[in-house]
Amino acid sequence: MNQYTISVKVLPRPEVLDTQGRAVEATLKEGGLKLTQCRVGKYLEVEVSAANQELALEQVRKMADYVLYNPLIENFELEVKA
Amino acid sequence: METKKKKEPKIGVLRFLGTNCDQDIWEACLATGLQPEWLWYQDRFEGSDYDGLIIPGGFSYGDYLRSGALAAKAPAMRDVSQAADNGVPIMGICNGFQILCEAQLLPGVLMKNQNGKFIDEWVDLEEGCKSKYTNKAKFRLPIAHGDGRYFIEEGPLKELQDNNQVWLRYFENPNGSTFDIAGVRSESGNVFGLMPHPERALFDWMGGSDGQSFFEGFLK
């Protein structure tokens, strides 16, 4: 068994109004900073032990489906941290 | 002659860490002839022991991750889900509505208000479909929420409308909810969720009494 740290990035789906992203975007623009868009999501790190990387990702994908994201309004991405 | 005392309907009131409208619900039950009983989120229970269940408002799990998401996975929710399947009347108010959506016992999801602010005010509502709760064309209840924007996509919204599941609508949309929706019910018709707080509008001295019918009509 190996230890893996998997990062989970959760972002609001592009077609969903992201009120937090919009507020941050407005503040950045008011501060004179140039940007086209800002979106706000969540970042999680999950540590698991698994025989290989594929199985580790599979475990965390299950967690995402269980509760970490809501498919009605969010997307998620997984990444294995070095 | 023996007189049989009418038994008051027993209502299970769920409590999670962070629930804060539980005492109000308790008092509202007593005031409307219902017999409340606490149900703790970590405990299992038998749904058939109750004539109805209420999930009160609050901030379960501090709204961590998403409002209602963590509470939806609590042990007691497995029995709520079972009770829903068995036709037990269930009402989720505010955070209770969010929990029922996250538990997929109701369609859609509640998101942060469009203006990004917590809104605390009285709103005018109309029924989007005929329900047992009230026959009034318009009624007035208080709202108090940061995450009250009901979101559902066009296809599923059409289904809601076709199945008469759009239960309550705002006259003036306060939070950006899809189709001005303030409350929905399940396709089976026994699970209800709403953002407004009927327990805060029981008597005129509270500012209005339109909330009463929600408790009186709960089990009809």
Short mmCIF file of C-alpha atoms in Angstrom, two decimals:
data_model
loop_
_atom_site.label_atom_id
_atom_site.label_comp_id
_atom_site.label_asym_id
_atom_site.label_seq_id
_atom_site.Cartn_x
_atom_site.Cartn_y
_atom_site.Cartn_z
CA MET A 1 0.00 0.00 0.00
CA ASN A 2 1.19 3.49 -0.84
CA GLN A 3 0.14 6.84 0.53
CA TYR A 4 -1.33 9.33 -1.89
CA THR A 5 -2.39 12.92 -1.47
CA ILE A 6 -5.11 13.77 -3.94
CA SER A 7 -6.23 17.33 -4.49
CA VAL A 8 -9.87 18.01 -5.27
CA LYS A 9 -10.73 21.27 -7.00
CA VAL A 10 -14.42 22.16 -6.98
CA LEU A 11 -15.66 25.05 -9.13
CA PRO A 12 -19.15 26.32 -9.89
CA ARG A 13 -20.30 25.22 -13.33
CA PRO A 14 -19.74 27.99 -15.92
CA GLU A 15 -23.48 28.43 -16.55
CA VAL A 16 -24.24 28.91 -12.85
CA LEU A 17 -24.15 32.41 -11.38
CA ASP A 18 -21.11 32.52 -9.05
CA THR A 19 -21.91 35.32 -6.60
CA GLN A 20 -18.61 35.02 -4.73
CA GLY A 21 -16.60 35.08 -7.94
CA ARG A 22 -18.51 38.12 -9.09
CA ALA A 23 -17.89 40.01 -5.84
CA VAL A 24 -14.15 39.22 -5.91
CA GLU A 25 -13.99 40.18 -9.57
CA ALA A 26 -15.65 43.53 -8.87
CA THR A 27 -13.23 44.26 -6.02
CA LEU A 28 -10.21 43.42 -8.16
CA LYS A 29 -11.45 45.65 -10.95
CA GLU A 30 -12.19 48.49 -8.54
CA GLY A 31 -8.58 48.13 -7.38
CA GLY A 32 -7.45 48.86 -10.91
CA LEU A 33 -6.41 45.27 -11.66
CA LYS A 34 -7.09 43.90 -15.11
CA LEU A 35 -9.00 40.64 -15.53
CA THR A 36 -11.79 39.18 -17.64
CA GLN A 37 -13.32 36.93 -15.02
CA CYS A 38 -12.83 35.44 -11.58
CA ARG A 39 -14.54 32.35 -10.22
CA VAL A 40 -14.44 31.10 -6.64
CA GLY A 41 -14.53 27.45 -5.71
CA LYS A 42 -13.08 25.10 -3.11
CA TYR A 43 -9.84 23.23 -2.77
CA LEU A 44 -9.59 20.04 -0.74
CA GLU A 45 -6.78 17.58 -0.08
CA VAL A 46 -7.53 13.97 0.72
CA GLU A 47 -4.92 11.47 1.89
CA VAL A 48 -5.57 7.83 1.09
CA SER A 49 -3.62 4.61 1.01
CA ALA A 50 -4.00 2.46 -2.07
CA ALA A 51 -2.12 -0.17 -4.09
CA ASN A 52 -1.61 2.24 -6.97
CA GLN A 53 -2.42 5.70 -8.21
CA GLU A 54 -5.43 4.62 -10.25
CA LEU A 55 -7.08 3.03 -7.23
CA ALA A 56 -6.27 6.06 -5.09
CA LEU A 57 -8.00 8.32 -7.62
CA GLU A 58 -10.94 5.95 -7.77
CA GLN A 59 -11.36 6.17 -3.98
CA VAL A 60 -11.40 9.96 -4.04
CA ARG A 61 -13.74 10.06 -7.03
CA LYS A 62 -16.20 8.08 -4.91
CA MET A 63 -15.85 10.68 -2.15
CA ALA A 64 -16.53 13.45 -4.63
CA ASP A 65 -19.69 11.71 -5.79
CA TYR A 66 -20.72 10.99 -2.19
CA VAL A 67 -20.61 14.57 -0.89
CA LEU A 68 -17.65 16.69 -2.00
CA TYR A 69 -19.42 18.30 -4.96
CA ASN A 70 -23.00 18.82 -6.08
CA PRO A 71 -23.34 17.95 -9.77
CA LEU A 72 -26.30 20.31 -10.14
CA ILE A 73 -24.08 23.35 -9.68
CA GLU A 74 -20.43 22.26 -9.58
CA ASN A 75 -17.64 20.45 -11.44
CA PHE A 76 -14.57 18.90 -9.88
CA GLU A 77 -11.05 17.94 -10.90
CA LEU A 78 -8.67 15.52 -9.22
CA GLU A 79 -4.92 15.68 -9.23
CA VAL A 80 -2.28 13.51 -7.61
CA LYS A 81 0.10 15.63 -5.61
CA ALA A 82 3.79 14.77 -5.93
CA MET B 1 -69.67 6.94 29.60
CA GLU B 2 -66.06 6.71 28.66
CA THR B 3 -64.74 9.59 26.62
CA LYS B 4 -61.83 8.80 24.41
CA LYS B 5 -59.23 11.54 24.50
CA LYS B 6 -58.14 12.51 21.03
CA LYS B 7 -54.51 11.62 20.60
CA GLU B 8 -52.32 14.46 19.40
CA PRO B 9 -50.28 13.69 16.29
CA LYS B 10 -46.65 12.97 17.13
CA ILE B 11 -44.05 15.01 15.25
CA GLY B 12 -40.36 14.10 15.19
CA VAL B 13 -38.24 17.27 15.23
CA LEU B 14 -34.70 16.70 13.99
CA ARG B 15 -31.72 18.37 15.61
CA PHE B 16 -28.26 18.62 14.10
CA LEU B 17 -25.21 20.43 15.45
CA GLY B 18 -25.99 24.02 14.49
CA THR B 19 -29.77 23.70 14.26
CA ASN B 20 -31.17 26.86 15.89
CA CYS B 21 -34.89 27.01 15.11
CA ASP B 22 -35.66 23.81 17.01
CA GLN B 23 -37.24 25.49 20.06
CA ASP B 24 -39.42 27.63 17.81
CA ILE B 25 -40.64 24.53 16.00
CA TRP B 26 -41.30 22.85 19.36
CA GLU B 27 -43.45 25.78 20.49
CA ALA B 28 -45.19 25.99 17.12
CA CYS B 29 -46.13 22.29 17.38
CA LEU B 30 -47.52 22.75 20.89
CA ALA B 31 -49.44 25.86 19.80
CA THR B 32 -51.09 24.04 16.91
CA GLY B 33 -52.06 20.80 18.63
CA LEU B 34 -49.08 18.67 17.62
CA GLN B 35 -46.95 16.66 20.04
CA PRO B 36 -43.26 17.25 19.29
CA GLU B 37 -40.45 14.84 20.10
CA TRP B 38 -36.73 15.44 19.60
CA LEU B 39 -34.74 13.32 17.16
CA TRP B 40 -30.94 13.51 17.44
CA TYR B 41 -28.94 13.48 14.19
CA GLN B 42 -26.66 10.66 15.28
CA ASP B 43 -29.46 8.36 16.38
CA ARG B 44 -31.51 6.04 14.24
CA PHE B 45 -35.28 6.01 14.60
CA GLU B 46 -38.37 4.28 13.29
CA GLY B 47 -40.23 6.58 10.90
CA SER B 48 -43.50 4.72 11.42
CA ASP B 49 -43.49 5.88 15.08
CA TYR B 50 -44.27 9.42 13.87
CA ASP B 51 -47.19 11.10 12.15
CA GLY B 52 -44.80 13.61 10.63
CA LEU B 53 -41.21 14.90 10.68
CA ILE B 54 -39.91 18.46 10.68
CA ILE B 55 -36.33 19.53 9.93
CA PRO B 56 -35.92 23.02 11.44
CA GLY B 57 -33.72 25.84 10.23
CA GLY B 58 -30.28 26.84 11.40
CA PHE B 59 -26.71 26.33 10.29
CA SER B 60 -26.07 22.61 10.51
CA TYR B 61 -22.33 21.89 10.48
CA GLY B 62 -21.76 25.64 10.18
CA ASP B 63 -22.80 25.43 6.50
CA TYR B 64 -19.39 23.80 5.84
CA LEU B 65 -18.80 22.51 2.29
CA ARG B 66 -22.36 23.47 1.16
CA SER B 67 -25.43 24.32 3.22
CA GLY B 68 -27.06 21.09 4.31
CA ALA B 69 -24.52 18.83 2.55
CA LEU B 70 -22.95 17.27 5.63
CA ALA B 71 -26.20 17.00 7.57
CA ALA B 72 -27.72 15.15 4.60
CA LYS B 73 -25.30 12.29 5.32
CA ALA B 74 -26.04 12.04 9.06
CA PRO B 75 -27.30 8.67 10.37
CA ALA B 76 -30.81 10.01 11.19
CA MET B 77 -31.22 11.08 7.55
CA ARG B 78 -31.21 7.43 6.45
CA ASP B 79 -34.39 7.01 8.45
CA VAL B 80 -35.81 10.29 7.13
CA SER B 81 -35.23 8.92 3.65
CA GLN B 82 -36.95 5.66 4.59
CA ALA B 83 -39.87 7.59 6.11
CA ALA B 84 -40.13 9.65 2.91
CA ASP B 85 -40.42 6.43 0.89
CA ASN B 86 -43.12 5.22 3.26
CA GLY B 87 -45.23 8.35 2.76
CA VAL B 88 -44.62 10.02 6.15
CA PRO B 89 -45.23 13.80 5.82
CA ILE B 90 -41.89 15.64 6.06
CA MET B 91 -41.35 19.40 6.12
CA GLY B 92 -37.93 21.06 5.89
CA ILE B 93 -37.71 24.74 6.75
CA CYS B 94 -34.79 26.94 5.63
CA ASN B 95 -31.70 24.87 6.49
CA GLY B 96 -34.09 21.90 6.63
CA PHE B 97 -35.03 22.61 3.00
CA GLN B 98 -31.32 22.76 2.09
CA ILE B 99 -30.75 19.42 3.84
CA LEU B 100 -33.67 17.76 2.01
CA CYS B 101 -32.30 18.99 -1.34
CA GLU B 102 -28.78 17.78 -0.57
CA ALA B 103 -30.24 14.43 0.52
CA GLN B 104 -31.97 14.34 -2.89
CA LEU B 105 -35.37 13.96 -1.25
CA LEU B 106 -36.32 17.19 -3.04
CA PRO B 107 -35.15 18.38 -6.47
CA GLY B 108 -32.80 21.33 -6.99
CA VAL B 109 -30.36 23.05 -4.67
CA LEU B 110 -30.11 26.28 -2.62
CA MET B 111 -27.24 28.63 -3.46
CA LYS B 112 -25.89 31.90 -2.13
CA ASN B 113 -28.35 34.81 -2.56
CA GLN B 114 -27.90 36.71 -5.79
CA ASN B 115 -26.94 39.93 -3.98
CA GLY B 116 -24.45 38.03 -1.81
CA LYS B 117 -26.15 39.23 1.37
CA PHE B 118 -28.02 37.63 4.23
CA ILE B 119 -31.67 38.67 3.83
CA ASP B 120 -33.98 39.04 6.81
CA GLU B 121 -37.43 40.40 5.93
CA TRP B 122 -41.12 39.59 5.51
CA VAL B 123 -42.16 38.43 2.06
CA ASP B 124 -45.45 37.91 0.22
CA LEU B 125 -45.99 34.43 -1.14
CA GLU B 126 -48.46 32.59 -3.30
CA GLU B 127 -49.02 28.90 -3.75
CA GLY B 128 -47.64 27.55 -6.99
CA CYS B 129 -49.85 24.50 -6.74
CA LYS B 130 -52.87 23.42 -4.74
CA SER B 131 -51.76 22.07 -1.39
CA LYS B 132 -53.41 21.09 1.83
CA TYR B 133 -51.74 23.91 3.73
CA THR B 134 -53.80 26.94 2.93
CA ASN B 135 -56.49 28.22 0.62
CA LYS B 136 -55.33 31.79 0.78
CA ALA B 137 -54.30 33.38 -2.48
CA LYS B 138 -51.53 35.32 -0.80
CA PHE B 139 -49.77 35.05 2.53
CA ARG B 140 -46.93 36.67 4.37
CA LEU B 141 -44.00 34.98 6.12
CA PRO B 142 -40.53 36.01 7.26
CA ILE B 143 -37.36 34.85 5.53
CA ALA B 144 -33.88 34.86 7.05
CA HIS B 145 -31.18 33.27 4.91
CA GLY B 146 -27.88 33.74 3.12
CA ASP B 147 -28.23 30.69 0.86
CA GLY B 148 -31.81 30.87 -0.35
CA ARG B 149 -31.46 31.08 -4.10
CA TYR B 150 -33.29 28.03 -5.37
CA PHE B 151 -31.54 26.75 -8.47
CA ILE B 152 -32.85 24.22 -10.94
CA GLU B 153 -32.19 23.84 -14.66
CA GLU B 154 -34.78 24.42 -17.34
CA GLY B 155 -35.57 20.77 -18.07
CA PRO B 156 -36.08 19.73 -14.44
CA LEU B 157 -38.05 22.96 -13.81
CA LYS B 158 -40.46 21.96 -16.56
CA GLU B 159 -40.88 18.61 -14.82
CA LEU B 160 -41.58 20.37 -11.51
CA GLN B 161 -44.25 22.47 -13.17
CA ASP B 162 -45.81 19.53 -14.98
CA ASN B 163 -45.94 17.50 -11.74
CA ASN B 164 -47.35 20.37 -9.65
CA GLN B 165 -44.27 20.43 -7.46
CA VAL B 166 -43.73 24.20 -7.44
CA TRP B 167 -45.28 24.74 -4.04
CA LEU B 168 -44.52 28.34 -3.00
CA ARG B 169 -43.50 31.38 -5.03
CA TYR B 170 -42.35 34.87 -4.03
CA PHE B 171 -44.35 37.83 -5.29
CA GLU B 172 -41.11 39.80 -5.34
CA ASN B 173 -38.08 37.60 -5.76
CA PRO B 174 -35.68 38.52 -2.93
CA ASN B 175 -32.74 36.21 -3.66
CA GLY B 176 -32.59 35.33 -7.36
CA SER B 177 -34.40 31.99 -7.09
CA THR B 178 -35.28 30.26 -10.36
CA PHE B 179 -38.94 30.98 -11.28
CA ASP B 180 -39.38 32.90 -7.96
CA ILE B 181 -39.50 29.56 -6.14
CA ALA B 182 -39.67 29.70 -2.31
CA GLY B 183 -40.72 26.10 -1.72
CA VAL B 184 -41.11 22.80 -3.55
CA ARG B 185 -42.60 19.41 -2.82
CA SER B 186 -41.64 15.92 -3.85
CA GLU B 187 -43.29 14.13 -6.74
CA SER B 188 -44.78 11.73 -4.19
CA GLY B 189 -46.35 14.77 -2.48
CA ASN B 190 -45.33 14.03 1.11
CA VAL B 191 -41.97 15.84 1.32
CA PHE B 192 -42.06 19.65 1.49
CA GLY B 193 -39.29 22.24 1.67
CA LEU B 194 -39.51 26.00 2.02
CA MET B 195 -37.13 28.87 2.78
CA PRO B 196 -39.63 31.09 4.71
CA HIS B 197 -40.22 30.45 8.42
CA PRO B 198 -43.88 29.64 9.23
CA GLU B 199 -42.92 29.05 12.89
CA ARG B 200 -42.07 32.76 13.17
CA ALA B 201 -45.56 33.81 12.07
CA LEU B 202 -48.03 32.07 14.35
CA PHE B 203 -49.77 34.96 16.11
CA ASP B 204 -50.49 38.56 15.28
CA TRP B 205 -48.09 39.77 17.97
CA MET B 206 -45.31 38.09 16.00
CA GLY B 207 -46.13 40.26 13.01
CA GLY B 208 -48.51 37.86 11.32
CA SER B 209 -50.25 34.52 11.75
CA ASP B 210 -50.11 33.05 8.24
CA GLY B 211 -47.65 30.39 9.43
CA GLN B 212 -50.25 28.61 11.52
CA SER B 213 -51.86 26.78 8.62
CA PHE B 214 -48.51 25.18 7.77
CA PHE B 215 -48.57 23.25 11.03
CA GLU B 216 -52.31 22.66 11.16
CA GLY B 217 -52.31 21.47 7.57
CA PHE B 218 -49.11 19.49 7.85
CA LEU B 219 -50.72 16.09 8.39
CA LYS B 220 -53.93 16.44 6.41
#
